[in-house]
CSV table of C-alpha atoms in Angstrom, one decimal:
chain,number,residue,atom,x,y,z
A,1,UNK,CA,127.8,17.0,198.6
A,2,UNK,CA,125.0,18.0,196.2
A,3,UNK,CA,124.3,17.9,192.6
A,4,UNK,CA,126.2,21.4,192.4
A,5,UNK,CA,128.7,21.4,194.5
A,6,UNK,CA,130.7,18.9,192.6
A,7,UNK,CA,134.1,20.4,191.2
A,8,UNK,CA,134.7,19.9,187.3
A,9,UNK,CA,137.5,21.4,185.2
A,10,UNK,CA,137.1,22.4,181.8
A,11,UNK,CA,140.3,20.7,180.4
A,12,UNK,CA,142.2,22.9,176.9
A,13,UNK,CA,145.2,20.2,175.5
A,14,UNK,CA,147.8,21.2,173.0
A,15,UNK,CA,146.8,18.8,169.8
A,16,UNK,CA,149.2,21.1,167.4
A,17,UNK,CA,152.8,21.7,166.8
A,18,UNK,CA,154.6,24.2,164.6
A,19,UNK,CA,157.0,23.6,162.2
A,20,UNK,CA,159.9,25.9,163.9
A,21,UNK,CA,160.1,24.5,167.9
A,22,UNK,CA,161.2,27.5,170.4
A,23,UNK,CA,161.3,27.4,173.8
A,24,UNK,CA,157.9,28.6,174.7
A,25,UNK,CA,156.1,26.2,172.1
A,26,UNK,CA,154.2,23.2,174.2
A,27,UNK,CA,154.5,20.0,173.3
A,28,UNK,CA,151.6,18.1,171.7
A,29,UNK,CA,149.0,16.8,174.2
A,30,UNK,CA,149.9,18.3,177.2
A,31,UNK,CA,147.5,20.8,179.2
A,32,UNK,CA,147.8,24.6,178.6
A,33,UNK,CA,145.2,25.1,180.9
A,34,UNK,CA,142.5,23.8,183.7
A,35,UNK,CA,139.4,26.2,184.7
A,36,UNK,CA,137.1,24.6,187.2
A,37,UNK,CA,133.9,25.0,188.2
A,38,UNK,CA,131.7,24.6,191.3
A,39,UNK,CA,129.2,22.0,189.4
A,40,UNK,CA,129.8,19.4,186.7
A,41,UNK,CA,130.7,20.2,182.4
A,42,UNK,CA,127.9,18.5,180.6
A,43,UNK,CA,127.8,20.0,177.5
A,44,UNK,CA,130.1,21.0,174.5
A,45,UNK,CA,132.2,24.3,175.2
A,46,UNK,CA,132.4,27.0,171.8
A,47,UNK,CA,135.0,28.7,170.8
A,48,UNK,CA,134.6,32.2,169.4
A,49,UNK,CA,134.8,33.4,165.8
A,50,UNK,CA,137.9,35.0,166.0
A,51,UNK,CA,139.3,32.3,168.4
A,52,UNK,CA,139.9,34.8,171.5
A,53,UNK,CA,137.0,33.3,173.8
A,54,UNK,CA,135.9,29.8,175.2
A,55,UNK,CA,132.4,29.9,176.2
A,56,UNK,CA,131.0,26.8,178.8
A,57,UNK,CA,128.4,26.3,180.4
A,58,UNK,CA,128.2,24.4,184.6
A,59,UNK,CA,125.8,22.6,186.5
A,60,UNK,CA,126.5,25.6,188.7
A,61,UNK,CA,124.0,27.4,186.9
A,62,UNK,CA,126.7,29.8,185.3
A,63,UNK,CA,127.4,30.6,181.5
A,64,UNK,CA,131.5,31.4,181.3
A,65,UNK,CA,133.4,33.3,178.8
A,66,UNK,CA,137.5,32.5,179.6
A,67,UNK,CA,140.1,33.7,177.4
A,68,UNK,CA,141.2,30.8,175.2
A,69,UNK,CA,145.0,31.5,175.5
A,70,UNK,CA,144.5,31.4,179.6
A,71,UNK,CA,141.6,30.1,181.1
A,72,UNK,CA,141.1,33.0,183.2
A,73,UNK,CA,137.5,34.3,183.4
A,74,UNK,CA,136.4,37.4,181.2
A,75,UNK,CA,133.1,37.0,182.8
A,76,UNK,CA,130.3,34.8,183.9
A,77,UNK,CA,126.2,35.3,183.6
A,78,UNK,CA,123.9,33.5,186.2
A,79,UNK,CA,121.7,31.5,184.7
A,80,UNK,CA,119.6,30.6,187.9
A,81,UNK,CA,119.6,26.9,186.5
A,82,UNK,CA,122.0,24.5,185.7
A,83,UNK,CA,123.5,24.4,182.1
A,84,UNK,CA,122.5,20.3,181.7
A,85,UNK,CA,122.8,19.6,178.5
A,86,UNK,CA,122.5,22.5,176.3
A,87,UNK,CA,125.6,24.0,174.4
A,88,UNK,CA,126.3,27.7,173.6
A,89,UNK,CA,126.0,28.9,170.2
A,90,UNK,CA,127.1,32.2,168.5
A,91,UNK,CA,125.0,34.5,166.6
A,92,UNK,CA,127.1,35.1,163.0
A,93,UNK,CA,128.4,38.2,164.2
A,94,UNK,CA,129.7,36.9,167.4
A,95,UNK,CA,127.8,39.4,169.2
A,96,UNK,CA,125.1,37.2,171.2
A,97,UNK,CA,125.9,33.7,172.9
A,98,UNK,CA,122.7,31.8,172.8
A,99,UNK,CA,122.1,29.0,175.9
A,100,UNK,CA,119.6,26.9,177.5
A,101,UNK,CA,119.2,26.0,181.0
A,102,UNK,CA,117.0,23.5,182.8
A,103,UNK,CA,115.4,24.1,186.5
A,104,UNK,CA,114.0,27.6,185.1
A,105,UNK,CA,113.5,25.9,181.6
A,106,UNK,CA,115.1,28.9,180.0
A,107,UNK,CA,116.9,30.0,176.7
A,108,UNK,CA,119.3,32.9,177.2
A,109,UNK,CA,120.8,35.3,175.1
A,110,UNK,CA,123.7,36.7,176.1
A,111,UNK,CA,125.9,39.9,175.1
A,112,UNK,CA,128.8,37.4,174.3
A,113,UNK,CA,131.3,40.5,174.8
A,114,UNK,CA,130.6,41.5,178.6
A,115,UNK,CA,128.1,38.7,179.7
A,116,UNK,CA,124.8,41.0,179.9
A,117,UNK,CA,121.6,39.8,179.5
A,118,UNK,CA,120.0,40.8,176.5
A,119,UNK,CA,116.7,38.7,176.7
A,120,UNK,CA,115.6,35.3,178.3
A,121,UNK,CA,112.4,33.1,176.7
A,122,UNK,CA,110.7,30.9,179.1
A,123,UNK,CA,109.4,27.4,178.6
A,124,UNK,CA,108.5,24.0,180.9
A,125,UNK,CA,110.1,21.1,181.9
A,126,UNK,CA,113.8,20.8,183.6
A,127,UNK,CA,115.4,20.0,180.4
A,128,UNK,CA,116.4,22.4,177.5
A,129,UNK,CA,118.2,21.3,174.3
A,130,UNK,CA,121.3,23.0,172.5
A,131,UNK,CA,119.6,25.5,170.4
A,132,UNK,CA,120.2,25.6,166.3
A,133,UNK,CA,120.6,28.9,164.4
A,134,UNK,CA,119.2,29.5,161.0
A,135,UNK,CA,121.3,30.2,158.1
A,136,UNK,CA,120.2,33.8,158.1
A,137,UNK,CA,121.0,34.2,162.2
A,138,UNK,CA,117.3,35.5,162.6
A,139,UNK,CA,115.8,32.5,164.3
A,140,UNK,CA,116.9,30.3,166.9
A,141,UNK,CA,115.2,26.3,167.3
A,142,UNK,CA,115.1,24.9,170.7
A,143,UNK,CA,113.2,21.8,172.3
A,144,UNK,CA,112.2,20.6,175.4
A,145,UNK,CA,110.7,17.7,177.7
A,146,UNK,CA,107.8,19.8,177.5
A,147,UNK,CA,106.9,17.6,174.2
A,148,UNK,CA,108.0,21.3,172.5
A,149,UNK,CA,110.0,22.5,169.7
A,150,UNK,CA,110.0,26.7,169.7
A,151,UNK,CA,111.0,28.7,167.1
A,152,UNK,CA,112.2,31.7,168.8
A,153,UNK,CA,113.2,35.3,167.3
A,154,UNK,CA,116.8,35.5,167.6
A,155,UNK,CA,116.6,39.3,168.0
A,156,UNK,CA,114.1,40.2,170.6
A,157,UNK,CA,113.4,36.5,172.2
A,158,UNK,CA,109.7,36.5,171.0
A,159,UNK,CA,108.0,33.3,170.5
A,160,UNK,CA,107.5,32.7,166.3
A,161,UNK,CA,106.0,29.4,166.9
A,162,UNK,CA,105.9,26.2,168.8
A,163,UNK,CA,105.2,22.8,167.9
A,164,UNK,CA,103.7,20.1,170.4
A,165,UNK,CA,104.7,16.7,170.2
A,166,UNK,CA,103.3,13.8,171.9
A,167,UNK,CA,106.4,13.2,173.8
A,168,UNK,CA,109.6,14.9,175.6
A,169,UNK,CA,112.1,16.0,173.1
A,170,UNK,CA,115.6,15.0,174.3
A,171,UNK,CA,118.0,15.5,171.7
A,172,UNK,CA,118.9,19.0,170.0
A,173,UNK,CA,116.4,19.5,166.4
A,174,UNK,CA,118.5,19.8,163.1
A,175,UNK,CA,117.9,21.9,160.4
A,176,UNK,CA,117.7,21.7,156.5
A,177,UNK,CA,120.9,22.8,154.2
A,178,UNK,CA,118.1,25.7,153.3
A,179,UNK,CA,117.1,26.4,156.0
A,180,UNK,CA,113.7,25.3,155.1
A,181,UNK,CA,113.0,22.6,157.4
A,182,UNK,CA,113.3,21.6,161.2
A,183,UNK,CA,113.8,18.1,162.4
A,184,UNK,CA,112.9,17.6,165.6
A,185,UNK,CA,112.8,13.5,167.5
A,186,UNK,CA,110.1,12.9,170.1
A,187,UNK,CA,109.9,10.5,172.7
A,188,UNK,CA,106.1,9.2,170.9
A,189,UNK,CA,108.4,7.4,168.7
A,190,UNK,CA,108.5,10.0,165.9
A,191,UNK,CA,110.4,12.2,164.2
A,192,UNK,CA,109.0,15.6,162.8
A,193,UNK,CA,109.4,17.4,159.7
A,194,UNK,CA,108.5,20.9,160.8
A,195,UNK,CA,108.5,23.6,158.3
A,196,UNK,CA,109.9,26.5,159.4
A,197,UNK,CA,107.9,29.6,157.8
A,198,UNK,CA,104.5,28.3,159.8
A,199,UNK,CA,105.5,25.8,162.6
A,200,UNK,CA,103.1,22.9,160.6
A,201,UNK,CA,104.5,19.3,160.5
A,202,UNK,CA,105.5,18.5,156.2
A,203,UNK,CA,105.7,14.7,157.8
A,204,UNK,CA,106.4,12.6,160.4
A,205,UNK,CA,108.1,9.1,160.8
A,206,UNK,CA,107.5,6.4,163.2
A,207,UNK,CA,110.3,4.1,164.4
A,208,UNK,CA,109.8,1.1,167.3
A,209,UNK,CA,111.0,3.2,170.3
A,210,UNK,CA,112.3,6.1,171.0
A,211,UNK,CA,116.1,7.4,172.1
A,212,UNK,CA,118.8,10.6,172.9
A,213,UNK,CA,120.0,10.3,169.4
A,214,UNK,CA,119.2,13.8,167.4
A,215,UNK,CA,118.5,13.5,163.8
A,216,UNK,CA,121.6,14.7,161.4
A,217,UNK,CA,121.2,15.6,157.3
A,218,UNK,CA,123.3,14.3,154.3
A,219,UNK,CA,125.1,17.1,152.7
A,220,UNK,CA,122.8,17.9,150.3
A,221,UNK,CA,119.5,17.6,152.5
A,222,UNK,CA,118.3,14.7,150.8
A,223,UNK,CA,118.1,12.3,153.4
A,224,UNK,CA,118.0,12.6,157.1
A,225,UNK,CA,119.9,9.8,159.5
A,226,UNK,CA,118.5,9.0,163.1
A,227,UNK,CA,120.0,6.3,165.9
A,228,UNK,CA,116.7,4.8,167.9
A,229,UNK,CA,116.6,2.8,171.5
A,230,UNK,CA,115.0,0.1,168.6
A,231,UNK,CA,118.2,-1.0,168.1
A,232,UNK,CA,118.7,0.4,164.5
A,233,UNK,CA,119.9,3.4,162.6
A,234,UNK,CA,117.6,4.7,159.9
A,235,UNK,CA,117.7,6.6,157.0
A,236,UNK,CA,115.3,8.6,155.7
A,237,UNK,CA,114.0,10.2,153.2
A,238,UNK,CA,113.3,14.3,154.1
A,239,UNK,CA,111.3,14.3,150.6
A,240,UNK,CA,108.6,12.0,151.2
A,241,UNK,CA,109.4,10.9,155.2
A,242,UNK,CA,110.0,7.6,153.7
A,243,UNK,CA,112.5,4.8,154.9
A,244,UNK,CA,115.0,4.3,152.1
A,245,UNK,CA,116.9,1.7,155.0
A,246,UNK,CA,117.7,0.9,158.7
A,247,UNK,CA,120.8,-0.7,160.1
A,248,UNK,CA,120.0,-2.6,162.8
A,249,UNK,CA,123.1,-3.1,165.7
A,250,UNK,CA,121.4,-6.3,167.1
């Protein structure tokens, strides 16, 4: 069979009990439920605000929205590409589902209610990261093995900026505490300080080689961590782009 026509199951286990057992109370990991779908579960599922809705993305080219309690489908949106490796997010209000896809190397948002399409940016290469909302829920960050990181209007899908790398961009981009700055790691060995008012590079940092790993940020912003294919974790400075220290794994 082909890449698509592999069955997965999104999996939901019981991991909590309550302090008063009854009858219909299930016991701690055991499965409440099992929704499968025609291609394989790459990426993270997210669960609604209000907890009602489980949205998950297939290699079958399909966003899903299935009741959390049930597994059964409130709806599903074509994405006319498979959902690789890109995990939904929810705009603050829980109104919009945000997703990428690769073969059509597209972001979607999606009217996380009844599964319309409310707009759909374009972009190259067969691979499209997670995408990262801003504090404020006005922009959405998204990369690509197009060497890109977009900034892209979270309200009407028009492009704010991009940012061209040297290399593909596998991992997801992480942003600031603030808000202020995008980290994005390339496959040219270095990872960006974007700001994100004017798409312009504050720094970058060069490490040995290259990796999946995406960049993650102290609490308070200060420094910014990052695994390599180098064998070593660094961390770094988001001030100055320095190396304060690496850990090397051998």
């Amino acid at each position: 069979s082909g890449e698509f026509n592999t069955k997965m199951s999104l999996v939901i286990i019981t991991v909590v009990t309550f302090s008063r057992p009854s009858a219909l109370q299930h016991r701690p990991g055991t499965m409440r439920w099992k929704f499968s779908t025609a291609g394989e579960i790459q990426s993270s599922p997210t669960l609604a605000h209000d907890g009602t809705m489980v949205y998950v993305g297939s290699n079958d080219c399909n966003l899903y929205a299935l009741d959390a309690n049930s597994g059964q489908v409130r709806w599903n949106f074509s994405t006319s590409g498979p959902v690789r490796w890109s995990s939904p997010v929810l705009s603050p209000d829980g109104t919009a589902v945000y997703v990428g896809s690769g073969g059509n190397s597209s972001l979607y948002a999606v009217d996380a209610t009844v599964g319309k399409l409310i707009w759909r940016f374009a972009m190259q290469g067969s691979r499209v990261t997670s995408p990262v909302l801003s504090p404020d829920g006005s922009t959405l960050y998204v990369a690509s093995i197009d060497s890109c990181l977009y900034a892209v209007d979270a309200a009407s899908g028009k492009l704010r900026w991009n940012f061209t790398t040297g290399g593909a961009i596998w991992a997801w981009p992480a942003l600031s505490p603030d808000g202020g700055t995008v980290y994005a790691a390339s496959n040219d060995h270095n990872l960006y300080a974007v700001d994100v008012e004017s798409g312009k590079p504050k720094w970058s940092f060069f490490r040995a080689n290259s990796g999946w790993s995406p960049p993650a940020l102290s609490p308070g912003g200060g420094i910014v961590y990052l695994g390599s294919a180098d064998h070593n974790l660094y961390a770094i400075d988001t001030a100055t782009g320095v190396k304060r220290w690496s850990f090397g794994t051998g």
